[in-house]
């Protein structure tokens, strides 16, 4: 890991494919998210991107998302889209490690939109929440000590 970190760390994926197969199994990604959190960096993700947080650790060694409010793709949305071949489903995996999972439900969940800010962690239910997650991350960055407005 390098000792130079950007002001923000972004963990995001716009589709099920790669993130559902890779993010939850990636030790380097978990280590990067653990380090970013320890450095107080703003971390964000939408859709399946928050799977990159399931193996990240808080300073005390517990899962980073335990007891924290997060959002990502719902099990209902995964079912509605007919996704059956992916090894990780965000809602299931985030709840498994103790996250306080939040979402909105509509007649069809792909039409739902929800995002959550919990400290330095900003997550969104699906790609619809991407602009809101980015806006919230920018707000946190601008409010940080030493930020240039």
PDB file of C-alpha atoms in Angstrom:
ATOM      1  CA  UNK A   1       0.000   0.000   0.000  1.00  0.00           C
ATOM      2  CA  UNK A   2       1.345   3.434  -0.795  1.00  0.00           C
ATOM      3  CA  UNK A   3       1.596   6.100   1.886  1.00  0.00           C
ATOM      4  CA  UNK A   4       0.028   8.706  -0.401  1.00  0.00           C
ATOM      5  CA  UNK A   5      -3.763   8.599  -0.522  1.00  0.00           C
ATOM      6  CA  UNK A   6      -6.122  10.804  -2.487  1.00  0.00           C
ATOM      7  CA  UNK A   7      -8.648  12.825  -0.519  1.00  0.00           C
ATOM      8  CA  UNK A   8     -11.449  10.486  -1.554  1.00  0.00           C
ATOM      9  CA  UNK A   9     -11.711   6.754  -2.060  1.00  0.00           C
ATOM     10  CA  UNK A  10     -14.494   5.547  -4.308  1.00  0.00           C
ATOM     11  CA  UNK A  11     -15.710   1.965  -4.449  1.00  0.00           C
ATOM     12  CA  UNK A  12     -18.313   1.703  -7.163  1.00  0.00           C
ATOM     13  CA  UNK A  13     -19.701  -0.611  -9.791  1.00  0.00           C
ATOM     14  CA  UNK A  14     -22.488   0.176 -12.249  1.00  0.00           C
ATOM     15  CA  UNK A  15     -23.515  -3.440 -12.919  1.00  0.00           C
ATOM     16  CA  UNK A  16     -23.760  -6.860 -11.288  1.00  0.00           C
ATOM     17  CA  UNK A  17     -21.144  -8.622 -13.388  1.00  0.00           C
ATOM     18  CA  UNK A  18     -17.689  -7.864 -12.042  1.00  0.00           C
ATOM     19  CA  UNK A  19     -18.486  -6.571  -8.568  1.00  0.00           C
ATOM     20  CA  UNK A  20     -20.673  -9.518  -7.593  1.00  0.00           C
ATOM     21  CA  UNK A  21     -17.926 -11.915  -8.629  1.00  0.00           C
ATOM     22  CA  UNK A  22     -14.862  -9.952  -7.501  1.00  0.00           C
ATOM     23  CA  UNK A  23     -15.405  -7.278  -4.838  1.00  0.00           C
ATOM     24  CA  UNK A  24     -16.439  -9.506  -1.949  1.00  0.00           C
ATOM     25  CA  UNK A  25     -13.522 -11.858  -2.550  1.00  0.00           C
ATOM     26  CA  UNK A  26     -10.796  -9.268  -3.138  1.00  0.00           C
ATOM     27  CA  UNK A  27      -8.267  -9.115  -0.306  1.00  0.00           C
ATOM     28  CA  UNK A  28      -6.444  -6.102  -1.846  1.00  0.00           C
ATOM     29  CA  UNK A  29      -9.733  -4.182  -2.097  1.00  0.00           C
ATOM     30  CA  UNK A  30     -10.653  -5.032   1.508  1.00  0.00           C
ATOM     31  CA  UNK A  31      -7.196  -3.885   2.632  1.00  0.00           C
ATOM     32  CA  UNK A  32      -7.514  -0.655   0.631  1.00  0.00           C
ATOM     33  CA  UNK A  33     -10.937   0.102   2.152  1.00  0.00           C
ATOM     34  CA  UNK A  34      -9.611  -0.734   5.640  1.00  0.00           C
ATOM     35  CA  UNK A  35      -6.670   1.631   5.145  1.00  0.00           C
ATOM     36  CA  UNK A  36      -8.850   4.380   3.641  1.00  0.00           C
ATOM     37  CA  UNK A  37     -11.179   4.181   6.628  1.00  0.00           C
ATOM     38  CA  UNK A  38      -8.281   4.262   9.094  1.00  0.00           C
ATOM     39  CA  UNK A  39      -7.057   7.423   7.360  1.00  0.00           C
ATOM     40  CA  UNK A  40     -10.516   8.992   7.640  1.00  0.00           C
ATOM     41  CA  UNK A  41     -11.085   9.062   3.892  1.00  0.00           C
ATOM     42  CA  UNK A  42     -14.547   9.375   2.387  1.00  0.00           C
ATOM     43  CA  UNK A  43     -15.623   5.990   1.020  1.00  0.00           C
ATOM     44  CA  UNK A  44     -18.568   5.534  -1.315  1.00  0.00           C
ATOM     45  CA  UNK A  45     -20.265   2.930  -3.416  1.00  0.00           C
ATOM     46  CA  UNK A  46     -23.461   2.305  -5.337  1.00  0.00           C
ATOM     47  CA  UNK A  47     -25.310  -0.728  -6.647  1.00  0.00           C
ATOM     48  CA  UNK A  48     -23.051  -3.784  -6.194  1.00  0.00           C
ATOM     49  CA  UNK A  49     -20.038  -1.600  -5.290  1.00  0.00           C
ATOM     50  CA  UNK A  50     -20.613  -1.842  -1.511  1.00  0.00           C
ATOM     51  CA  UNK A  51     -19.664  -5.528  -1.772  1.00  0.00           C
ATOM     52  CA  UNK A  52     -16.129  -4.128  -1.620  1.00  0.00           C
ATOM     53  CA  UNK A  53     -16.794  -3.230   2.014  1.00  0.00           C
ATOM     54  CA  UNK A  54     -17.816  -6.639   3.369  1.00  0.00           C
ATOM     55  CA  UNK A  55     -14.265  -7.720   4.258  1.00  0.00           C
ATOM     56  CA  UNK A  56     -12.949  -4.273   5.214  1.00  0.00           C
ATOM     57  CA  UNK A  57     -12.194  -3.787   8.913  1.00  0.00           C
ATOM     58  CA  UNK A  58     -12.766  -1.001  11.414  1.00  0.00           C
ATOM     59  CA  UNK A  59      -9.929   0.074  13.728  1.00  0.00           C
ATOM     60  CA  UNK A  60     -11.011  -2.492  16.332  1.00  0.00           C
ATOM     61  CA  UNK A  61     -10.868  -5.365  13.812  1.00  0.00           C
ATOM     62  CA  UNK A  62     -14.622  -5.783  13.428  1.00  0.00           C
ATOM     63  CA  UNK A  63     -16.208  -5.571   9.975  1.00  0.00           C
ATOM     64  CA  UNK A  64     -16.226  -1.944   8.827  1.00  0.00           C
ATOM     65  CA  UNK A  65     -19.975  -1.932   8.171  1.00  0.00           C
ATOM     66  CA  UNK A  66     -21.078  -3.616  11.410  1.00  0.00           C
ATOM     67  CA  UNK A  67     -23.698  -1.393  13.029  1.00  0.00           C
ATOM     68  CA  UNK A  68     -23.414   1.176  10.248  1.00  0.00           C
ATOM     69  CA  UNK A  69     -26.165   2.327   7.926  1.00  0.00           C
ATOM     70  CA  UNK A  70     -25.556   1.231   4.331  1.00  0.00           C
ATOM     71  CA  UNK A  71     -27.495   0.775   1.127  1.00  0.00           C
ATOM     72  CA  UNK A  72     -26.891  -1.289  -2.000  1.00  0.00           C
ATOM     73  CA  UNK A  73     -28.843  -3.440  -4.420  1.00  0.00           C
ATOM     74  CA  UNK A  74     -31.675  -5.242  -2.648  1.00  0.00           C
ATOM     75  CA  UNK A  75     -32.378  -8.959  -2.741  1.00  0.00           C
ATOM     76  CA  UNK A  76     -35.769  -8.033  -4.225  1.00  0.00           C
ATOM     77  CA  UNK A  77     -34.107  -6.164  -7.079  1.00  0.00           C
ATOM     78  CA  UNK A  78     -31.699  -9.030  -7.740  1.00  0.00           C
ATOM     79  CA  UNK A  79     -34.700 -11.373  -7.916  1.00  0.00           C
ATOM     80  CA  UNK A  80     -36.698  -9.019 -10.138  1.00  0.00           C
ATOM     81  CA  UNK A  81     -33.804  -8.790 -12.573  1.00  0.00           C
ATOM     82  CA  UNK A  82     -33.479 -12.579 -12.663  1.00  0.00           C
ATOM     83  CA  UNK A  83     -29.879 -12.554 -11.438  1.00  0.00           C
ATOM     84  CA  UNK A  84     -29.160 -16.092 -10.237  1.00  0.00           C
ATOM     85  CA  UNK A  85     -25.556 -16.835 -11.178  1.00  0.00           C
ATOM     86  CA  UNK A  86     -23.719 -14.330  -8.987  1.00  0.00           C
ATOM     87  CA  UNK A  87     -22.015 -15.579  -5.817  1.00  0.00           C
ATOM     88  CA  UNK A  88     -22.716 -12.444  -3.744  1.00  0.00           C
ATOM     89  CA  UNK A  89     -25.879 -10.387  -3.370  1.00  0.00           C
ATOM     90  CA  UNK A  90     -25.216  -7.048  -1.636  1.00  0.00           C
ATOM     91  CA  UNK A  91     -28.166  -6.947   0.781  1.00  0.00           C
ATOM     92  CA  UNK A  92     -27.551 -10.509   1.962  1.00  0.00           C
ATOM     93  CA  UNK A  93     -23.795 -10.067   2.379  1.00  0.00           C
ATOM     94  CA  UNK A  94     -23.965  -6.648   4.062  1.00  0.00           C
ATOM     95  CA  UNK A  95     -26.563  -7.897   6.562  1.00  0.00           C
ATOM     96  CA  UNK A  96     -24.410 -11.004   7.185  1.00  0.00           C
ATOM     97  CA  UNK A  97     -21.552  -8.809   8.457  1.00  0.00           C
ATOM     98  CA  UNK A  98     -23.872  -6.728  10.653  1.00  0.00           C
ATOM     99  CA  UNK A  99     -24.672  -3.703   8.504  1.00  0.00           C
ATOM    100  CA  UNK A 100     -27.879  -1.788   9.183  1.00  0.00           C
ATOM    101  CA  UNK A 101     -29.124  -2.196   5.613  1.00  0.00           C
ATOM    102  CA  UNK A 102     -31.515   0.464   4.284  1.00  0.00           C
ATOM    103  CA  UNK A 103     -33.446   0.625   1.019  1.00  0.00           C
ATOM    104  CA  UNK A 104     -36.593   1.839  -0.660  1.00  0.00           C
ATOM    105  CA  UNK A 105     -39.104  -0.457  -2.279  1.00  0.00           C
ATOM    106  CA  UNK A 106     -41.344   0.218  -5.250  1.00  0.00           C
ATOM    107  CA  UNK A 107     -43.491  -1.928  -7.464  1.00  0.00           C
ATOM    108  CA  UNK A 108     -40.195  -2.760  -9.165  1.00  0.00           C
ATOM    109  CA  UNK A 109     -37.045  -2.073  -7.131  1.00  0.00           C
ATOM    110  CA  UNK A 110     -34.950  -0.998 -10.148  1.00  0.00           C
ATOM    111  CA  UNK A 111     -37.157   2.132 -10.025  1.00  0.00           C
ATOM    112  CA  UNK A 112     -36.358   2.758  -6.347  1.00  0.00           C
ATOM    113  CA  UNK A 113     -33.738   5.184  -5.149  1.00  0.00           C
ATOM    114  CA  UNK A 114     -32.070   5.469  -1.756  1.00  0.00           C
ATOM    115  CA  UNK A 115     -28.721   6.649  -0.405  1.00  0.00           C
ATOM    116  CA  UNK A 116     -27.223   6.751   3.062  1.00  0.00           C
ATOM    117  CA  UNK A 117     -24.485   8.768   4.765  1.00  0.00           C
ATOM    118  CA  UNK A 118     -22.976   7.215   7.888  1.00  0.00           C
ATOM    119  CA  UNK A 119     -19.860   9.097   8.941  1.00  0.00           C
ATOM    120  CA  UNK A 120     -17.304   8.776   6.156  1.00  0.00           C
ATOM    121  CA  UNK A 121     -19.314   6.059   4.390  1.00  0.00           C
ATOM    122  CA  UNK A 122     -21.730   6.993   1.582  1.00  0.00           C
ATOM    123  CA  UNK A 123     -23.672   4.242  -0.185  1.00  0.00           C
ATOM    124  CA  UNK A 124     -26.510   4.058  -2.700  1.00  0.00           C
ATOM    125  CA  UNK A 125     -29.104   1.438  -3.535  1.00  0.00           C
ATOM    126  CA  UNK A 126     -28.499   1.309  -7.268  1.00  0.00           C
ATOM    127  CA  UNK A 127     -27.153   3.329 -10.163  1.00  0.00           C
ATOM    128  CA  UNK A 128     -30.075   5.766  -9.759  1.00  0.00           C
ATOM    129  CA  UNK A 129     -28.399   6.924  -6.531  1.00  0.00           C
ATOM    130  CA  UNK A 130     -25.025   7.590  -8.194  1.00  0.00           C
ATOM    131  CA  UNK A 131     -25.457  11.380  -8.504  1.00  0.00           C
ATOM    132  CA  UNK A 132     -26.719  11.660  -4.927  1.00  0.00           C
ATOM    133  CA  UNK A 133     -23.860   9.564  -3.549  1.00  0.00           C
ATOM    134  CA  UNK A 134     -21.375  11.726  -5.470  1.00  0.00           C
ATOM    135  CA  UNK A 135     -23.030  14.901  -4.137  1.00  0.00           C
ATOM    136  CA  UNK A 136     -22.916  13.630  -0.538  1.00  0.00           C
ATOM    137  CA  UNK A 137     -19.272  12.599  -0.921  1.00  0.00           C
ATOM    138  CA  UNK A 138     -18.408  16.060  -2.252  1.00  0.00           C
ATOM    139  CA  UNK A 139     -20.240  17.649   0.686  1.00  0.00           C
ATOM    140  CA  UNK A 140     -18.168  15.596   3.129  1.00  0.00           C
ATOM    141  CA  UNK A 141     -14.970  16.477   1.309  1.00  0.00           C
ATOM    142  CA  UNK A 142     -15.767  20.189   1.283  1.00  0.00           C
ATOM    143  CA  UNK A 143     -16.625  20.118   4.982  1.00  0.00           C
ATOM    144  CA  UNK A 144     -13.326  18.434   5.887  1.00  0.00           C
ATOM    145  CA  UNK A 145     -10.649  20.467   7.672  1.00  0.00           C
ATOM    146  CA  UNK A 146      -8.346  22.093   5.140  1.00  0.00           C
ATOM    147  CA  UNK A 147     -10.780  21.676   2.238  1.00  0.00           C
ATOM    148  CA  UNK A 148     -10.774  24.422  -0.367  1.00  0.00           C
ATOM    149  CA  UNK A 149     -14.327  25.547  -1.050  1.00  0.00           C
TER     150      UNK A 149
END
